[in-house]
Short mmCIF file of C-alpha atoms and ligand atoms in Angstrom, two decimals:
data_model
loop_
_atom_site.label_atom_id
_atom_site.label_comp_id
_atom_site.label_asym_id
_atom_site.label_seq_id
_atom_site.Cartn_x
_atom_site.Cartn_y
_atom_site.Cartn_z
CA MET A 19 5.68 16.22 -8.20
CA SER A 20 3.42 15.94 -11.27
CA GLY A 21 0.07 14.21 -11.75
CA LEU A 22 -3.63 14.81 -11.37
CA LEU A 23 -3.33 15.40 -7.62
CA ALA A 24 0.11 17.03 -7.54
CA GLY A 25 0.72 18.67 -4.17
CA LYS A 26 -2.64 17.63 -2.68
CA ARG A 27 -2.82 16.39 0.89
CA LEU A 28 -5.45 13.69 1.39
CA LEU A 29 -6.99 11.87 4.34
CA VAL A 30 -8.11 8.42 3.19
CA THR A 31 -10.28 6.27 5.50
CA GLY A 32 -11.37 2.67 4.99
CA VAL A 33 -8.26 0.63 4.19
CA ILE A 34 -8.47 -2.84 5.75
CA THR A 35 -7.02 -5.06 2.97
CA ASP A 36 -5.43 -4.38 -0.40
CA ALA A 37 -8.84 -5.19 -1.94
CA SER A 38 -10.38 -2.18 -0.15
CA ILE A 39 -11.58 0.54 -2.51
CA ALA A 40 -9.68 2.95 -0.24
CA PHE A 41 -6.41 1.09 -0.92
CA SER A 42 -6.80 1.68 -4.67
CA VAL A 43 -7.61 5.33 -3.99
CA ALA A 44 -4.52 5.75 -1.81
CA ARG A 45 -2.25 3.96 -4.31
CA LEU A 46 -3.49 5.92 -7.34
CA ALA A 47 -3.45 9.18 -5.38
CA GLN A 48 0.21 8.70 -4.48
CA GLU A 49 1.00 7.73 -8.07
CA ASN A 50 -0.63 11.00 -9.10
CA GLY A 51 1.33 13.25 -6.81
CA ALA A 52 -0.73 13.33 -3.61
CA GLN A 53 0.49 13.00 -0.04
CA VAL A 54 -1.72 10.45 1.74
CA VAL A 55 -2.55 10.01 5.42
CA LEU A 56 -4.64 6.93 6.23
CA THR A 57 -7.01 6.24 9.06
CA GLY A 58 -7.51 2.72 10.35
CA TYR A 59 -10.23 1.10 12.40
CA GLY A 60 -9.96 -1.90 14.70
CA ARG A 61 -7.11 -4.05 13.43
CA LEU A 62 -4.57 -1.23 13.30
CA SER A 63 -1.48 -3.42 12.90
CA LEU A 64 -3.12 -5.00 9.83
CA VAL A 65 -3.84 -1.57 8.35
CA GLU A 66 -0.21 -0.51 9.06
CA ARG A 67 1.03 -3.63 7.28
CA ILE A 68 -1.20 -2.90 4.25
CA ALA A 69 -0.08 0.75 4.27
CA LYS A 70 3.49 -0.42 3.69
CA ARG A 71 2.39 -1.95 0.36
CA LEU A 72 1.60 1.51 -1.03
CA PRO A 73 4.14 3.11 -3.37
CA GLU A 74 5.04 5.39 -0.42
CA PRO A 75 4.44 3.96 3.08
CA ALA A 76 1.63 6.11 4.54
CA PRO A 77 1.09 7.06 8.18
CA VAL A 78 -1.97 5.51 9.84
CA ILE A 79 -4.11 7.34 12.41
CA GLU A 80 -6.57 5.36 14.53
CA LEU A 81 -10.16 6.40 13.83
CA ASP A 82 -13.40 4.77 14.88
CA VAL A 83 -15.92 7.14 13.32
CA THR A 84 -18.35 6.48 16.16
CA ASN A 85 -15.79 7.49 18.80
CA ARG A 86 -16.11 11.16 19.87
CA GLU A 87 -12.58 11.29 21.33
CA HIS A 88 -11.08 9.99 18.10
CA LEU A 89 -13.01 12.58 16.10
CA ALA A 90 -12.05 15.39 18.47
CA ALA A 91 -8.34 14.45 18.25
CA LEU A 92 -8.36 13.89 14.47
CA GLY A 93 -7.24 17.40 13.49
CA ASP A 94 -4.19 17.31 15.79
CA ARG A 95 -3.29 13.78 14.72
CA VAL A 96 -3.48 14.75 11.03
CA ARG A 97 -1.34 17.87 11.65
CA GLU A 98 1.47 15.62 12.90
CA HIS A 99 1.87 14.57 9.24
CA VAL A 100 0.52 17.38 7.00
CA ASP A 101 -0.23 21.08 7.57
CA GLY A 102 -3.72 20.94 6.02
CA LEU A 103 -6.03 18.84 3.87
CA ASP A 104 -7.17 19.28 0.28
CA GLY A 105 -9.38 16.21 0.28
CA ILE A 106 -11.04 13.54 2.40
CA VAL A 107 -12.15 10.10 1.29
CA HIS A 108 -14.94 8.44 3.30
CA SER A 109 -14.78 4.74 2.43
CA ILE A 110 -16.56 3.34 5.46
CA GLY A 111 -19.58 1.12 5.81
CA PHE A 112 -20.85 -1.42 8.32
CA ALA A 113 -24.16 -3.04 9.27
CA PRO A 114 -24.73 -5.84 11.80
CA GLN A 115 -25.71 -9.15 10.23
CA SER A 116 -29.36 -8.78 11.32
CA CYS A 117 -29.65 -5.76 8.99
CA LEU A 118 -28.53 -7.66 5.88
CA GLY A 119 -29.39 -10.75 3.86
CA GLY A 120 -33.18 -10.35 3.91
CA GLY A 121 -33.46 -9.22 7.53
CA PHE A 122 -35.30 -5.98 6.80
CA LEU A 123 -38.51 -6.90 8.64
CA ASP A 124 -36.77 -8.27 11.74
CA ALA A 125 -33.71 -6.11 12.39
CA PRO A 126 -33.88 -4.40 15.81
CA TRP A 127 -33.45 -0.63 16.07
CA GLU A 128 -30.18 -0.95 17.99
CA ASP A 129 -28.61 -2.74 15.01
CA VAL A 130 -30.14 -0.34 12.48
CA ALA A 131 -28.83 2.54 14.60
CA THR A 132 -25.30 1.08 14.40
CA ALA A 133 -25.56 0.78 10.60
CA VAL A 134 -26.73 4.38 10.26
CA HIS A 135 -24.15 5.69 12.77
CA VAL A 136 -21.19 4.05 11.02
CA SER A 137 -22.35 4.31 7.41
CA THR A 138 -24.37 7.56 7.25
CA TYR A 139 -23.84 9.96 10.15
CA SER A 140 -20.10 9.35 9.98
CA TYR A 141 -19.94 11.22 6.67
CA GLN A 142 -20.89 14.44 8.41
CA ALA A 143 -18.89 13.54 11.52
CA LEU A 144 -15.69 12.94 9.53
CA ALA A 145 -16.09 16.03 7.37
CA THR A 146 -16.77 18.35 10.32
CA ALA A 147 -13.89 16.85 12.35
CA ALA A 148 -11.52 17.61 9.47
CA LEU A 149 -13.11 20.93 8.50
CA PRO A 150 -10.58 23.17 10.32
CA LEU A 151 -7.86 21.66 8.09
CA MET A 152 -9.65 22.36 4.80
CA ALA A 153 -9.62 25.53 2.71
CA SER A 154 -11.66 26.64 -0.28
CA GLY A 155 -11.17 24.23 -3.18
CA SER A 156 -11.13 21.14 -0.97
CA SER A 157 -13.17 18.07 -1.80
CA VAL A 158 -14.95 15.39 0.25
CA VAL A 159 -15.68 12.11 -1.55
CA GLY A 160 -17.61 9.06 -0.30
CA LEU A 161 -18.64 5.67 -1.63
CA THR A 162 -22.24 4.53 -2.07
CA PHE A 163 -24.13 1.62 -3.61
CA ASP A 164 -26.99 3.03 -5.71
CA ALA A 165 -29.69 3.67 -3.10
CA THR A 166 -32.45 4.75 -5.47
CA LYS A 167 -33.60 1.12 -5.57
CA ALA A 168 -34.38 -1.62 -3.03
CA TRP A 169 -31.93 -4.48 -3.58
CA PRO A 170 -32.44 -8.08 -2.45
CA VAL A 171 -30.18 -8.78 0.61
CA TYR A 172 -28.93 -5.17 1.03
CA ASP A 173 -31.82 -4.25 3.35
CA TRP A 174 -30.93 -1.68 6.07
CA MET A 175 -27.55 -1.01 4.47
CA GLY A 176 -29.53 0.27 1.49
CA VAL A 177 -31.46 2.59 3.80
CA ALA A 178 -28.18 3.76 5.34
CA LYS A 179 -26.81 4.44 1.85
CA ALA A 180 -29.93 6.41 0.92
CA GLY A 181 -29.20 8.49 4.01
CA LEU A 182 -25.56 8.86 2.98
CA GLU A 183 -26.60 10.11 -0.45
CA SER A 184 -28.83 12.70 1.22
CA ALA A 185 -26.13 13.58 3.75
CA SER A 186 -23.69 14.26 0.90
CA ARG A 187 -26.18 16.70 -0.67
CA TYR A 188 -26.61 18.46 2.70
CA LEU A 189 -22.85 18.61 3.17
CA ALA A 190 -22.66 20.16 -0.31
CA LEU A 191 -25.28 22.69 0.79
CA HIS A 192 -23.55 23.62 4.03
CA LEU A 193 -19.91 23.55 2.85
CA GLY A 194 -20.52 25.10 -0.56
CA PRO A 195 -20.22 28.66 0.81
CA LYS A 196 -16.73 27.69 2.08
CA GLY A 197 -15.80 26.48 -1.42
CA ILE A 198 -15.73 22.82 -0.31
CA ARG A 199 -17.35 20.15 -2.50
CA SER A 200 -19.06 16.88 -1.49
CA ASN A 201 -19.63 14.10 -4.01
CA LEU A 202 -20.15 10.33 -4.01
CA VAL A 203 -19.08 7.51 -6.27
CA ALA A 204 -21.74 4.78 -6.71
CA ALA A 205 -19.63 1.69 -7.31
CA GLY A 206 -20.84 -1.62 -8.66
CA PRO A 207 -20.23 -4.76 -6.56
CA LEU A 208 -16.59 -5.46 -5.57
CA ARG A 209 -15.29 -8.42 -3.58
CA THR A 210 -14.07 -6.65 -0.45
CA VAL A 211 -14.37 -7.55 3.23
CA ALA A 212 -17.50 -5.38 3.52
CA ALA A 213 -19.13 -7.01 0.50
CA LYS A 214 -18.32 -10.56 1.63
CA SER A 215 -20.10 -9.88 4.91
CA ILE A 216 -23.40 -9.52 3.02
CA PRO A 217 -25.18 -12.91 2.88
CA GLY A 218 -26.31 -13.49 -0.72
CA PHE A 219 -23.84 -10.94 -2.19
CA GLU A 220 -23.34 -13.31 -5.16
CA GLN A 221 -26.78 -12.22 -6.41
CA PHE A 222 -25.29 -8.81 -7.17
CA GLU A 223 -22.31 -10.42 -8.83
CA ASP A 224 -24.49 -12.51 -11.17
CA ALA A 225 -26.78 -9.56 -12.00
CA TRP A 226 -23.86 -7.27 -12.83
CA SER A 227 -22.07 -9.85 -14.94
CA ALA A 228 -25.25 -10.40 -16.96
CA ARG A 229 -26.42 -6.79 -17.37
CA ALA A 230 -23.70 -4.16 -17.16
CA PRO A 231 -23.32 -2.94 -20.74
CA LEU A 232 -19.58 -2.34 -20.34
CA GLY A 233 -19.16 -5.59 -18.41
CA TRP A 234 -17.97 -5.57 -14.81
CA ASN A 235 -14.87 -6.87 -13.03
CA LEU A 236 -15.76 -7.82 -9.45
CA THR A 237 -12.14 -7.75 -8.31
CA ASP A 238 -10.99 -4.46 -9.86
CA SER A 239 -11.60 -1.47 -7.62
CA GLU A 240 -9.47 0.83 -9.79
CA PRO A 241 -12.36 2.24 -11.89
CA ALA A 242 -14.14 3.39 -8.70
CA ALA A 243 -10.85 4.75 -7.32
CA ARG A 244 -10.16 6.68 -10.53
CA ALA A 245 -13.53 8.42 -10.22
CA CYS A 246 -12.66 9.34 -6.62
CA LEU A 247 -9.40 10.84 -7.84
CA ALA A 248 -11.19 12.87 -10.49
CA LEU A 249 -13.60 14.26 -7.88
CA LEU A 250 -10.71 15.05 -5.53
CA SER A 251 -8.87 16.85 -8.34
CA ASP A 252 -9.35 20.37 -9.68
CA TRP A 253 -11.17 18.99 -12.73
CA PHE A 254 -14.68 19.08 -11.15
CA PRO A 255 -14.49 22.59 -9.67
CA ALA A 256 -18.20 23.35 -10.05
CA THR A 257 -19.62 19.91 -9.18
CA THR A 258 -21.03 19.18 -5.74
CA GLY A 259 -23.88 17.10 -4.30
CA GLU A 260 -23.36 14.75 -7.27
CA ILE A 261 -23.28 10.95 -7.50
CA VAL A 262 -21.08 9.46 -10.21
CA HIS A 263 -21.94 5.87 -11.16
CA VAL A 264 -18.97 3.59 -11.71
CA ASP A 265 -20.91 0.40 -12.34
CA GLY A 266 -20.29 -0.58 -15.95
CA GLY A 267 -23.50 1.27 -16.85
CA TYR A 268 -25.79 -1.08 -14.87
CA HIS A 269 -27.87 1.71 -13.36
CA ALA A 270 -28.92 2.94 -16.83
CA ILE A 271 -30.32 -0.35 -18.07
CA GLY A 272 -33.84 -1.76 -17.46
CA ALA A 273 -34.40 -5.45 -16.67
N1 LIG B 323 -17.61 -3.56 -2.20
C1 LIG B 323 -18.69 -3.14 -2.82
O1 LIG B 323 -19.35 -3.92 -3.55
C2 LIG B 323 -19.12 -1.71 -2.68
C3 LIG B 323 -19.97 -1.16 -3.65
C4 LIG B 323 -20.38 0.17 -3.51
C5 LIG B 323 -19.97 0.90 -2.41
N2 LIG B 323 -19.15 0.32 -1.49
C6 LIG B 323 -18.75 1.13 -0.33
O2 LIG B 323 -17.37 1.37 -0.37
C7 LIG B 323 -16.93 1.71 0.93
C8 LIG B 323 -15.66 0.91 1.24
O3 LIG B 323 -15.99 -0.46 1.33
P1 LIG B 323 -15.12 -1.61 0.66
O4 LIG B 323 -16.03 -2.34 -0.26
O5 LIG B 323 -13.83 -1.09 0.18
O6 LIG B 323 -14.90 -2.63 1.88
P2 LIG B 323 -13.78 -2.69 3.02
O7 LIG B 323 -14.29 -3.75 3.96
O8 LIG B 323 -12.44 -2.90 2.43
O9 LIG B 323 -13.86 -1.25 3.69
C9 LIG B 323 -14.82 -0.90 4.67
C10 LIG B 323 -14.08 -0.12 5.71
O10 LIG B 323 -14.97 0.43 6.71
C11 LIG B 323 -14.19 0.49 7.89
N3 LIG B 323 -15.03 0.69 9.09
C12 LIG B 323 -16.04 -0.09 9.52
N4 LIG B 323 -16.51 0.39 10.69
C13 LIG B 323 -15.78 1.53 10.97
C14 LIG B 323 -15.79 2.47 12.02
N5 LIG B 323 -16.63 2.36 13.08
N6 LIG B 323 -14.89 3.49 11.97
C15 LIG B 323 -14.03 3.62 10.95
N7 LIG B 323 -13.98 2.75 9.91
C16 LIG B 323 -14.84 1.71 9.93
C17 LIG B 323 -13.47 -0.84 7.91
O11 LIG B 323 -12.38 -0.84 8.81
C18 LIG B 323 -13.04 -0.97 6.46
O12 LIG B 323 -11.76 -0.42 6.28
C19 LIG B 323 -18.10 1.44 1.86
O13 LIG B 323 -18.80 2.65 2.11
C20 LIG B 323 -18.95 0.50 1.04
O14 LIG B 323 -20.30 0.51 1.43
C21 LIG B 323 -18.71 -0.96 -1.61
#
């Protein structure tokens, strides 16, 4: 098998529809020589149906990242399909409605805790659950939405993403001695299930369309997926704790 990821074995989380960023990652990874195992959350039969639309049908393992039993069993479940992992993709985010859409001042701690558990802590939880399968040279990649700024309507999800960005740096710190990298892709707005659950998400869409110097396609997750592939590949061997912006250049431009 040839391609950027020839012979690599990847665990890809976060597929729920074919608009999911994770779906593009899985598709491109297979097209570039990787063997892909998916995890699915909640509507497993839907994920299994979507998995059949990949170039190669991929096995789906059930994983709720907040479920200790699922995390404890992950290694054995993955070994049913591959004998190790060269990369993990964390493409998971969730916040209760109270945490989004301008709810920053009112969201209760229980809801904020859920957002941080699923969207932030899970990065460490997933990586450590899969750690026994990974050798030196492996790569962990996650998805963020630029958390250096406060965005209208993103609210506690923005705080969770700031935590994720820090968690990725700490993972880089702690897994670096094992030769394992941790990097994030900061994607611009894409019309996925997660994005549509944010009340007022169209504000991002309008801002990006007006300001991104390269322009921005709200329905094309391939640019973000390509960056994930690059970070999973052997072409960033000395890069860790990094955040690569795939946002049409929006982050670099003042108002
Ligand atoms: N869409 C955007 O505009 C955008 C921009 C930047 C970053 N991101 C990030 O990209 C990642 C993927 O999101 P997406 O936009 O592809 O949306 P998506 O809705 O397709 O994917 C989100 C995934 O999170 C999963 N998930 C939620 N709770 C979970 C849990 N407890 N355990 C396991 N999985 C769980 C869902 O099942 C779903 O597959 C997220 O981290 C998101 O924040 C999205």
